[in-house]
Short mmCIF file of C-alpha atoms in Angstrom, two decimals:
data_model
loop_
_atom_site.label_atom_id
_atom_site.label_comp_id
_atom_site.label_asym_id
_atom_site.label_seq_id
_atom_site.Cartn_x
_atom_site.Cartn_y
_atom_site.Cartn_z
CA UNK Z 1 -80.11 91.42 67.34
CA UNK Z 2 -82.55 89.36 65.36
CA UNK Z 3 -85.27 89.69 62.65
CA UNK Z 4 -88.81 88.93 62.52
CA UNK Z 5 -90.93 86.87 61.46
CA UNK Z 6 -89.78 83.48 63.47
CA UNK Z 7 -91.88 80.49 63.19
CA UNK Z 8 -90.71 76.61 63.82
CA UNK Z 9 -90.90 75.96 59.91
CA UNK Z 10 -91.23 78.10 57.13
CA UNK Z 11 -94.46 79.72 56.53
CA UNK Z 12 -95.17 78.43 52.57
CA UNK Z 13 -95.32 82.64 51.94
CA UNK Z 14 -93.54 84.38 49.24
CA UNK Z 15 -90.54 86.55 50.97
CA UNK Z 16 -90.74 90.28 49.58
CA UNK Z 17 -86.91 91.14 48.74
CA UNK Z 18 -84.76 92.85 51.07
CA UNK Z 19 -83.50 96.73 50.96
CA UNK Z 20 -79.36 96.80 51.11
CA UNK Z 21 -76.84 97.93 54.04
CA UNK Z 22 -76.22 101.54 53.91
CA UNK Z 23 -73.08 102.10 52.30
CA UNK Z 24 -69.99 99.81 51.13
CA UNK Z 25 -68.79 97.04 52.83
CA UNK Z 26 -65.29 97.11 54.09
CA UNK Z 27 -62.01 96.18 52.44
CA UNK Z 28 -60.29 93.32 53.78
CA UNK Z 29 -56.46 94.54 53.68
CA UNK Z 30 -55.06 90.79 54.29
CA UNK Z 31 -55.50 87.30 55.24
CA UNK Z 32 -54.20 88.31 58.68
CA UNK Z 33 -57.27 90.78 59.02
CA UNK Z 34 -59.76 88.50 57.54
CA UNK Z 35 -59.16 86.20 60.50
CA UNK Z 36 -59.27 88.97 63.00
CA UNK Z 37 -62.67 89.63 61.57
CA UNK Z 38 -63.78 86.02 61.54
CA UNK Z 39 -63.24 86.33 65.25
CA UNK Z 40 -65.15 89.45 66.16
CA UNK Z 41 -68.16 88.59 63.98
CA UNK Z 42 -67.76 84.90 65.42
CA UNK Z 43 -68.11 86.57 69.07
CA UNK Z 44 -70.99 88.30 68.49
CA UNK Z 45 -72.18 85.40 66.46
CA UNK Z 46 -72.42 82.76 69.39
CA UNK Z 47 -75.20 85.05 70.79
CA UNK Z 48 -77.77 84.12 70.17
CA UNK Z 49 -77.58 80.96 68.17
CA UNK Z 50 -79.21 78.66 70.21
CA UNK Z 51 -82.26 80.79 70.31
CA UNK Z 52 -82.37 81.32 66.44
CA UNK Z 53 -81.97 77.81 65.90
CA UNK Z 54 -84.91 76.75 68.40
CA UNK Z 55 -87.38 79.86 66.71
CA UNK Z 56 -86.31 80.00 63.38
CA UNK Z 57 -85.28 83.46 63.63
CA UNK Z 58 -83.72 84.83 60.79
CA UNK Z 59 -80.55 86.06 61.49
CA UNK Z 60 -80.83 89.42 59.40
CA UNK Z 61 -78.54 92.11 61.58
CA UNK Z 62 -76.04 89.63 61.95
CA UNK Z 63 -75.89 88.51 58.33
CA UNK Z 64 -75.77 92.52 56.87
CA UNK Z 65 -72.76 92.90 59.71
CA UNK Z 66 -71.29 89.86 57.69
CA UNK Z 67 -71.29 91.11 54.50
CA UNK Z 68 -70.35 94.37 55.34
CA UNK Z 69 -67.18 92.99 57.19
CA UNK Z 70 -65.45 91.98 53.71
CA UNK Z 71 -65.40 88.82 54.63
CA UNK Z 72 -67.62 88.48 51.25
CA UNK Z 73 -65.44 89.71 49.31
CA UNK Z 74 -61.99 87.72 50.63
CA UNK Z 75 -61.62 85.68 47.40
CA UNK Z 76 -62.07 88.90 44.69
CA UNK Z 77 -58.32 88.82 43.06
CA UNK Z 78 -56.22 91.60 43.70
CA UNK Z 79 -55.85 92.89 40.29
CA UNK Z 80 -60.02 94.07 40.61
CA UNK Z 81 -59.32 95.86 43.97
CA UNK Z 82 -60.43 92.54 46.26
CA UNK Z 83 -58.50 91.09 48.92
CA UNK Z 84 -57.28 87.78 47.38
CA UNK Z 85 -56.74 86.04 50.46
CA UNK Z 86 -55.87 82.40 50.11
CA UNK Z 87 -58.30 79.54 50.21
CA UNK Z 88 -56.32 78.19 53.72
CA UNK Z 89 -57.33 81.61 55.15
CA UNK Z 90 -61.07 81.67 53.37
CA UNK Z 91 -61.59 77.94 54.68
CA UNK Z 92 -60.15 79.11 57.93
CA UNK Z 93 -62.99 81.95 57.69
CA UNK Z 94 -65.77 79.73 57.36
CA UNK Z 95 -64.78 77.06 60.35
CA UNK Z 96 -64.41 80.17 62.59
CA UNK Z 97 -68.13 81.33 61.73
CA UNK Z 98 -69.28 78.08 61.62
CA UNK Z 99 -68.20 77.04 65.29
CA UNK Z 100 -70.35 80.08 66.12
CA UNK Z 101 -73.65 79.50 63.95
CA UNK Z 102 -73.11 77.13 61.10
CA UNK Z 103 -76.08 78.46 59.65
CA UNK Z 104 -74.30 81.58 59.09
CA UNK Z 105 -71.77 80.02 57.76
CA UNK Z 106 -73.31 78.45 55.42
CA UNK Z 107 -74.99 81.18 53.85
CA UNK Z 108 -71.65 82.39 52.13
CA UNK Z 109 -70.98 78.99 50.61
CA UNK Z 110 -72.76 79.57 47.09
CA UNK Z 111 -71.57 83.38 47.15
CA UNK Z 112 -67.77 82.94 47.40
CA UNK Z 113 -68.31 79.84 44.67
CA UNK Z 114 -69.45 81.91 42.17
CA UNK Z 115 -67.30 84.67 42.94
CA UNK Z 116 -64.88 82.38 42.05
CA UNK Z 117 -66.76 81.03 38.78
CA UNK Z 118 -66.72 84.88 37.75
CA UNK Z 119 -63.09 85.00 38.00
CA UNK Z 120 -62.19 81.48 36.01
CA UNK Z 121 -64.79 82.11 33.09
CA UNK Z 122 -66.04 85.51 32.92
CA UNK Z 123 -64.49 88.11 30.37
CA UNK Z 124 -62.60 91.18 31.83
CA UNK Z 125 -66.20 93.21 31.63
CA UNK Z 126 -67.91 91.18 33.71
CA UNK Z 127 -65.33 90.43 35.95
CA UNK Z 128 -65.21 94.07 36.70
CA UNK Z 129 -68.92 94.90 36.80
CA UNK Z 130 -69.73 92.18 39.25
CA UNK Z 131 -66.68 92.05 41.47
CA UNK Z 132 -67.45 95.91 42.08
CA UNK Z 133 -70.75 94.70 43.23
CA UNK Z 134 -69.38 92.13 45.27
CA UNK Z 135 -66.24 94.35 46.72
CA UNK Z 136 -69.70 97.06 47.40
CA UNK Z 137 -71.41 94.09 49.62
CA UNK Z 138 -73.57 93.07 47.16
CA UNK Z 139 -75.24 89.22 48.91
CA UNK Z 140 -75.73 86.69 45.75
CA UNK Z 141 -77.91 83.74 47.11
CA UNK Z 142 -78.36 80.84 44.97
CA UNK Z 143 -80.88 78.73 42.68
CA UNK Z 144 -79.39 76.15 41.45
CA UNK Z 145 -80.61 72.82 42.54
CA UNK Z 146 -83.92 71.32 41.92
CA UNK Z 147 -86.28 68.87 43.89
CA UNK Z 148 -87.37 65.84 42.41
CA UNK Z 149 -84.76 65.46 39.33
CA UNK Z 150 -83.17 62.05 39.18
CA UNK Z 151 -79.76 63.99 39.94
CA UNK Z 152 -78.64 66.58 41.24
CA UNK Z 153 -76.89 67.90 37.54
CA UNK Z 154 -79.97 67.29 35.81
CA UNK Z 155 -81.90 70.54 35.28
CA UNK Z 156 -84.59 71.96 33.68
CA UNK Z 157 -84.94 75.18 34.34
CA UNK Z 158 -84.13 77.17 31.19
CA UNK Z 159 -83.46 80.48 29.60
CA UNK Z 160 -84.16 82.01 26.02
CA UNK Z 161 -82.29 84.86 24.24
CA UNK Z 162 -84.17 88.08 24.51
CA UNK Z 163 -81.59 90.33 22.71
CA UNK Z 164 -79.88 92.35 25.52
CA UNK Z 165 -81.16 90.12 28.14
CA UNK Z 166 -82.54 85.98 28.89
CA UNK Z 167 -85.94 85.18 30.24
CA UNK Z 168 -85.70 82.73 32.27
CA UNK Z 169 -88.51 79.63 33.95
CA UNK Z 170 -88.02 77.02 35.94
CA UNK Z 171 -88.31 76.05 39.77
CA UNK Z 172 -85.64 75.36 41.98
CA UNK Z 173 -84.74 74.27 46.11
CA UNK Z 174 -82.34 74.38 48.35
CA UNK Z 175 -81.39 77.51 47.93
CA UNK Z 176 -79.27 79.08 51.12
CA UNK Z 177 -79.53 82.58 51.38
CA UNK Z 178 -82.25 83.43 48.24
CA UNK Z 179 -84.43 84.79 50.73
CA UNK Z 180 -82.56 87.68 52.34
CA UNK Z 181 -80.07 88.32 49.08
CA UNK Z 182 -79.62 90.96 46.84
CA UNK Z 183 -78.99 88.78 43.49
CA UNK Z 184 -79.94 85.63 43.07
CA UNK Z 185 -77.06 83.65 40.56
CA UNK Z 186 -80.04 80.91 39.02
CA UNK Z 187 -78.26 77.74 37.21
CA UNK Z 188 -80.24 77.62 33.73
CA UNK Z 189 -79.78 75.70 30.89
CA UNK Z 190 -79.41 77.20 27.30
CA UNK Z 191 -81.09 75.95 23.72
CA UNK Z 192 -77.72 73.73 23.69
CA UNK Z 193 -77.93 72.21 27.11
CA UNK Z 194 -75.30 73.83 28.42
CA UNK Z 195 -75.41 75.41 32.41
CA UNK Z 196 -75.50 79.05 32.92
CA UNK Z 197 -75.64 81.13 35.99
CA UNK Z 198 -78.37 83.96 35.28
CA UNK Z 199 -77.57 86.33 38.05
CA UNK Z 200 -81.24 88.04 38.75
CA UNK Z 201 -82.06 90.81 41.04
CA UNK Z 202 -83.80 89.10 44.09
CA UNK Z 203 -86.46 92.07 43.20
CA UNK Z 204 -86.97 91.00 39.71
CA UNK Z 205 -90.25 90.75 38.51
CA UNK Z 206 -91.20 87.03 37.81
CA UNK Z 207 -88.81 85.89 40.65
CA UNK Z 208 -90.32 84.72 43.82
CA UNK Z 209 -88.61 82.88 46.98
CA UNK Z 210 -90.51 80.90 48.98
CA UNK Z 211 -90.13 80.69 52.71
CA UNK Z 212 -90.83 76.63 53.14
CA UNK Z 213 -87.59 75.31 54.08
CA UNK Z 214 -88.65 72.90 57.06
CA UNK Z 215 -85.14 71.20 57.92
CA UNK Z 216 -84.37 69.85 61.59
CA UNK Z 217 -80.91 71.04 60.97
CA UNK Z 218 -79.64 74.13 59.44
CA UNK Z 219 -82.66 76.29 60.19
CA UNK Z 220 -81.76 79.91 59.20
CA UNK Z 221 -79.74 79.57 55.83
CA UNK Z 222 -82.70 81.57 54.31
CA UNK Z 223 -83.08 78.52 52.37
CA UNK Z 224 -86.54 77.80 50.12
CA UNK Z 225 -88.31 76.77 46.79
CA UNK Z 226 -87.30 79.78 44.44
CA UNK Z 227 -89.98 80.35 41.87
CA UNK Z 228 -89.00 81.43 38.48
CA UNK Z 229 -91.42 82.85 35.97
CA UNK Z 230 -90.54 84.74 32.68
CA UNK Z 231 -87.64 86.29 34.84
CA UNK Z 232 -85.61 88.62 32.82
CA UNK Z 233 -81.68 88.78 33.74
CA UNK Z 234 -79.50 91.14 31.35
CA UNK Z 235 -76.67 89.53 29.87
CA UNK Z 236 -74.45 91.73 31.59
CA UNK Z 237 -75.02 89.16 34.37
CA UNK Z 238 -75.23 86.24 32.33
CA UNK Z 239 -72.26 83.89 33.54
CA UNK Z 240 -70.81 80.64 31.75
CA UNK Z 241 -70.54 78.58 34.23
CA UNK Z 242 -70.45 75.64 32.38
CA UNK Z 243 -66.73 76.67 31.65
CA UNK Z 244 -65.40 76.46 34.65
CA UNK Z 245 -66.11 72.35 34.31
CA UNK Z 246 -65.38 71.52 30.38
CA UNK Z 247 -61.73 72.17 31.69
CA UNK Z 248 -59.55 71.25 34.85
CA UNK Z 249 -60.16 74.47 37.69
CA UNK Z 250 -60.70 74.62 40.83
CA UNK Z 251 -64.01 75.87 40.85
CA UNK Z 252 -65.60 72.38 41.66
CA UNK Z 253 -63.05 72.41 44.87
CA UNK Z 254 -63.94 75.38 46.09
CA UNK Z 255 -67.39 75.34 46.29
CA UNK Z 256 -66.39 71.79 48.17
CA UNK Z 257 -63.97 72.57 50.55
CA UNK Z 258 -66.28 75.80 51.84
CA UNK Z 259 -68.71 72.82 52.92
CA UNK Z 260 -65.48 70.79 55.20
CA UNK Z 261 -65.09 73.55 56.55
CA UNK Z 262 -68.75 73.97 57.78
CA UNK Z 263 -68.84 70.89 59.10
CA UNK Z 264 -65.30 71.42 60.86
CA UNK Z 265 -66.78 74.58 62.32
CA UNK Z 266 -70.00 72.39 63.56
CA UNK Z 267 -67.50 69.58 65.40
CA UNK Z 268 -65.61 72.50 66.71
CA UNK Z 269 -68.78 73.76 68.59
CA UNK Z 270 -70.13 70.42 69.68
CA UNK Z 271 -67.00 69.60 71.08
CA UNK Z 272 -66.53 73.07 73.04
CA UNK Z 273 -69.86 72.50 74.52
CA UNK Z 274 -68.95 68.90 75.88
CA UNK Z 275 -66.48 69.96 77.76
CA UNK Z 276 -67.77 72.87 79.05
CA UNK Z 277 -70.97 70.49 79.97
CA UNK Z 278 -68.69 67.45 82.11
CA UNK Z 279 -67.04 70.75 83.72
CA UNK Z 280 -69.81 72.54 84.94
CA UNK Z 281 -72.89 69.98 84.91
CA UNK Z 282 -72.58 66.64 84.52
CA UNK Z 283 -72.12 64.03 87.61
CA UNK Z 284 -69.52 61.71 88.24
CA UNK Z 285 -70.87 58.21 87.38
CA UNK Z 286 -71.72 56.33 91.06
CA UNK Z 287 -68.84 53.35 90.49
CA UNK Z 288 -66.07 55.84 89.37
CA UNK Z 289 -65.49 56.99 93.18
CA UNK Z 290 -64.68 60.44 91.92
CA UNK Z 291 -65.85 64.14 92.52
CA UNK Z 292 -66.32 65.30 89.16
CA UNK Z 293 -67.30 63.73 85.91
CA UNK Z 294 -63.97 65.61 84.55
CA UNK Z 295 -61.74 63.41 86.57
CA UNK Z 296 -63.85 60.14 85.31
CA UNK Z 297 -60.70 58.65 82.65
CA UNK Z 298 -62.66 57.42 80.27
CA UNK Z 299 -64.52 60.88 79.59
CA UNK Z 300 -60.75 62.02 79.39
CA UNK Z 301 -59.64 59.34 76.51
CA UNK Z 302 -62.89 60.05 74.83
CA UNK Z 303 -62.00 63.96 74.87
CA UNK Z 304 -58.98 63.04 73.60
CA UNK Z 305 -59.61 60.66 71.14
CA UNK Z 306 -62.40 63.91 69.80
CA UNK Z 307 -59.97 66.64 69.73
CA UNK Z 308 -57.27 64.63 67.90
CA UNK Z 309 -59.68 63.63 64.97
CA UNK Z 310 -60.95 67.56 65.09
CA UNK Z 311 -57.08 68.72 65.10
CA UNK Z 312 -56.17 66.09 62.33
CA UNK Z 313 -59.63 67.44 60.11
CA UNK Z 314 -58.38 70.95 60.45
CA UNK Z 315 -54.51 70.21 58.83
CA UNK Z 316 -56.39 68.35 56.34
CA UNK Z 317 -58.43 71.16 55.45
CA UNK Z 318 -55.66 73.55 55.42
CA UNK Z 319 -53.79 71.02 53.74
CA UNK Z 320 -57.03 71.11 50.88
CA UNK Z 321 -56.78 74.74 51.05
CA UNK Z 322 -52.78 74.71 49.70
CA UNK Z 323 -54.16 72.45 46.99
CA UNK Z 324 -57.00 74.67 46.12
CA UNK Z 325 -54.42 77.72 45.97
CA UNK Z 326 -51.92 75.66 43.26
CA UNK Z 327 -54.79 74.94 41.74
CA UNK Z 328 -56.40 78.60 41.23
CA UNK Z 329 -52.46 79.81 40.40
CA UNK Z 330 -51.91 77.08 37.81
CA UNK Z 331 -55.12 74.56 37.05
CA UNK Z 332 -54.66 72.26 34.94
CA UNK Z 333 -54.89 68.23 35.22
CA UNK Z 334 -52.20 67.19 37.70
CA UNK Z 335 -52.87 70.38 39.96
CA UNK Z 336 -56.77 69.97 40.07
CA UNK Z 337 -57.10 66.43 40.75
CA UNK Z 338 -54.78 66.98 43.75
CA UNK Z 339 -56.99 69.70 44.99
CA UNK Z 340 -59.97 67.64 44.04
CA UNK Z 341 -58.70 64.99 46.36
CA UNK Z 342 -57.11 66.94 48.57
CA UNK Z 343 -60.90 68.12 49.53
CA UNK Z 344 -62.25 65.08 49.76
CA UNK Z 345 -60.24 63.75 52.06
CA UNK Z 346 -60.78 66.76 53.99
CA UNK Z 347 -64.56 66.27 53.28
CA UNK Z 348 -64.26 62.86 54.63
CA UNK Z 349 -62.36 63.77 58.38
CA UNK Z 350 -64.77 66.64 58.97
CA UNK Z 351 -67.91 64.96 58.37
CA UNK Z 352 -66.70 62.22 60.44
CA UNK Z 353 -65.88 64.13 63.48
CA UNK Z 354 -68.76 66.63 62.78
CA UNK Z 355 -70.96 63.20 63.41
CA UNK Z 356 -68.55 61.43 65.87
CA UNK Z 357 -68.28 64.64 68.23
CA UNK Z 358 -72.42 65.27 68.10
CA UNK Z 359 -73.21 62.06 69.09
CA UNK Z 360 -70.36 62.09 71.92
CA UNK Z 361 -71.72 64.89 73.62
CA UNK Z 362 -74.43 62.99 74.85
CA UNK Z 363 -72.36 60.13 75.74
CA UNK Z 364 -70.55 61.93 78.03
CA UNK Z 365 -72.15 64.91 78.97
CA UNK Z 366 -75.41 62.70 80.42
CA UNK Z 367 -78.93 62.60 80.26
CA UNK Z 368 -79.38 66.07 81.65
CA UNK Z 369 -77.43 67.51 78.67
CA UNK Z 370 -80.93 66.37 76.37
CA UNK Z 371 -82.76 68.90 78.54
CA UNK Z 372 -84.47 71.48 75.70
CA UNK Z 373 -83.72 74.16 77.96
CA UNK Z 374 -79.67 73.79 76.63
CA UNK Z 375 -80.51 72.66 73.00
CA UNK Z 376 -77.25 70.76 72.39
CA UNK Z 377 -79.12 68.34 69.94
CA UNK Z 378 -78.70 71.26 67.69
CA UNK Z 379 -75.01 70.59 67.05
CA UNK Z 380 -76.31 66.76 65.97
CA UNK Z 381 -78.88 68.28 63.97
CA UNK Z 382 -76.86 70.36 61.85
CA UNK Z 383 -74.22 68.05 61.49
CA UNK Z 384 -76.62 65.47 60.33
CA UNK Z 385 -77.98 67.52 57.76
CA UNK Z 386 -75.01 69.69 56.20
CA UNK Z 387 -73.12 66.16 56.14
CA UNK Z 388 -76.00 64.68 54.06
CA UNK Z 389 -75.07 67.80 51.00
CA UNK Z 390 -72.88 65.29 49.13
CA UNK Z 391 -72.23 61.58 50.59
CA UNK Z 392 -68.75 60.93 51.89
CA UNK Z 393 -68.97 57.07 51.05
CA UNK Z 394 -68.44 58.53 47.10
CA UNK Z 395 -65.62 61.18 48.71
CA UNK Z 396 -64.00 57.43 49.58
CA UNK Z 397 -64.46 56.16 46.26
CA UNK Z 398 -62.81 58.69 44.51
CA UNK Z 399 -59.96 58.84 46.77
CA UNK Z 400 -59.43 55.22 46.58
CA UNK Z 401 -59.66 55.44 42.53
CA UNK Z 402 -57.38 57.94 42.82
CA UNK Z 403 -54.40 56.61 44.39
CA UNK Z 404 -55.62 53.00 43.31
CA UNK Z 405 -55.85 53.09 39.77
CA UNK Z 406 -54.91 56.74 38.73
CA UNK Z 407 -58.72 58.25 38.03
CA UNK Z 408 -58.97 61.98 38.52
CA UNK Z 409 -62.21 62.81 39.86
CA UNK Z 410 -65.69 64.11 37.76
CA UNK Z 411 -65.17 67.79 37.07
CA UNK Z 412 -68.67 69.35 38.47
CA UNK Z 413 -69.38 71.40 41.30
CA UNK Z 414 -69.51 67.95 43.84
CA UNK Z 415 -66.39 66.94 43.65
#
């Protein structure tokens, strides 16, 4: 099932907020589960894609079914009544979801991040206010980037002190999920620079999401401009994230290695559909003297040559996801840059076959496979724009500084 309105871009129109799921989400018990759920939800998923990519339809049954699942709420720790699973079996999550609608799984990314912030900088009151929110299936979106800046860390949305609560202004974009979420985490700056996330109600007075994102990839993150006037957040939701990068953790990391696996789950999809395309449609070429374009060998090395880049992207992310886990269980300088890099090079493989595999499809499923009636170029377009998030030709640089000369990588939520 799928919600109205659907339209080809976004309308421009303020999006009123939306009313919660009827009663708690579900528990994850185990890592073991949380795949089992990744699955089901991943099924039921696939339906429908296609057609909510091509409309713009906003995927809101399936996205309360996915925060209800506990899948949410798979990196709470243990010791505030969450799951804990590890970050191999949280980027495992993702991929699955992904291969299924990447736009869905996207829309997690920011959430689990900050879920994560909460539990490297909060204090133990926090921690336990807002991971009972979470564990409850409480959706945070996100506002934290902003168009136009000359980079991506400079900000100027601020907040001032207000006594038990900040007011906060500013303007903000790209924000996936803000328009069906229950809080919106905002990234503000206070009177000493330093980068907060204000975690407003998405019905807070003063707080408006726009519905204008117009992308020709990624179409139902529930991204748009997020409007923010006079918003008042109370302090009880008031999180310093600015810690979690004026020391080595893994926060920067995770928020990075939720996007490799993204585009794994993107390369995963494209690559599914090939083959089930040369099966079923396409025509052997007219020299090859064969039957079936499956038989043709050089569709068969290039199927090869796709899955073992796809197969070699997922042990690197799993490989990134052991990193991230040292790195949560003991950061500090030696463990984070590993996990740093461990991501990137992850990062690197699965934009590479995300692009590599979308661009094969044609190649070898044929012309026929550009009909609109299939809509395969939507595997391209997403890959090409969730790639584009942070450039891999830097994810190379650091790597290469790395092993080259020693040079841990910039501690901010990029790298």
């Amino acid at each position: 099932m799928t919600f109205q309105p659907k339209h080809p871009v976004g309308t421009g129109e303020p999006v009123p907020p939306v009313e919660r799921p009827k009663g708690n989400a579900h528990i994850v018990k185990d890592d073991a589960e949380a795949i089992a759920i990744a699955h089901d939800l991943a099924a039921r998923f696939r339906t429908g894609a296609s057609e909510r990519d091509q409309e713009r339809i906003w995927p809101k049954e399936e996205l309360d079914a996915f925060s209800q699942s506990g899948l949410w709420s798979i990196n709470v720790p243990k010791a505030y009544g969450g799951p804990e699973v590890s970050y191999v079996t949280l980027s495992r999550v993702i991929a699955i979801i992904s291969e299924a609608d990447p736009s869905l799984g996207q829309i997690p990314q920011n959430h689990l991040g900050v879920v994560a912030a909460i539990r490297t900088v909060s204090d133990e009151d926090q921690k336990r206010q807002l991971f009972a929110e979470v564990l409850a299936g409480t959706r945070f979106g996100n506002a934290f980037s902003e168009f136009g800046s000359k980079r991506a860390v400079d900000f100027e949305t601020k907040f001032t002190d207000a006594g038990d609560h900040v007011v906060v202004n500013g303007r903000k974009f790209y924000s996936s999920g803000a328009l069906l979420a229950h809080l919106v985490p905002i990234v503000a700056l206070d009177d000493e620079g330093r980068a907060w996330y204000a975690i407003a109600d998405r019905g807070a007075p003063g707080l408006t999401v726009i519905d204008d994102w117009s992308s020709f990839g990624q179409r139902t993150t529930l991204s748009g401009t997020v409007i923010l006037d006079n918003v008042k957040v109370p302090k009880t939701h008031l999180v310093p994230g600015y810690k979690g990068y004026d020391r080595p953790t893994a926060d920067g990391a995770i928020f990075q290695i939720i996007q490799a696996a993204v585009d794994l789950g993107i390369a995963r999809a494209a690559i599914a559909d090939t083959i089930d395309f040369v099966k079923t449609k396409s025509r052997a070429w007219v020299d090859s003297g064969l039957d079936h374009a499956s038989q043709d060998p050089y569709t068969i090395q290039a199927i090869g040559d796709l899955s073992v880049r796809a197969n070699a992207a997922e042990a690197l992310l799993d490989r990134a996801g052991l990193a991230v886990d040292r790195a949560v269980a003991e950061p500090n300088e030696q463990t984070v840059a590993q996990a740093q890099i461990a991501v990137a090079e992850s990062k690197i493989l699965t934009t590479e076959i995300a692009i590599q595999a979308t661009n094969k499809l044609f190649e070898l499923a044929g012309t026929r496979s550009t009909l609109a009636q299939h809509n395969l170029d939507r595997h391209w377009r997403n890959a090409r724009t969730h790639t584009l998030h942070d450039p891999v030709r830097w994810k190379y640089a650091i790597v290469g500084n790395y092993y080259l000369n020693g040079a841990k990588p910039p501690l901010h939520a990029w790298s």
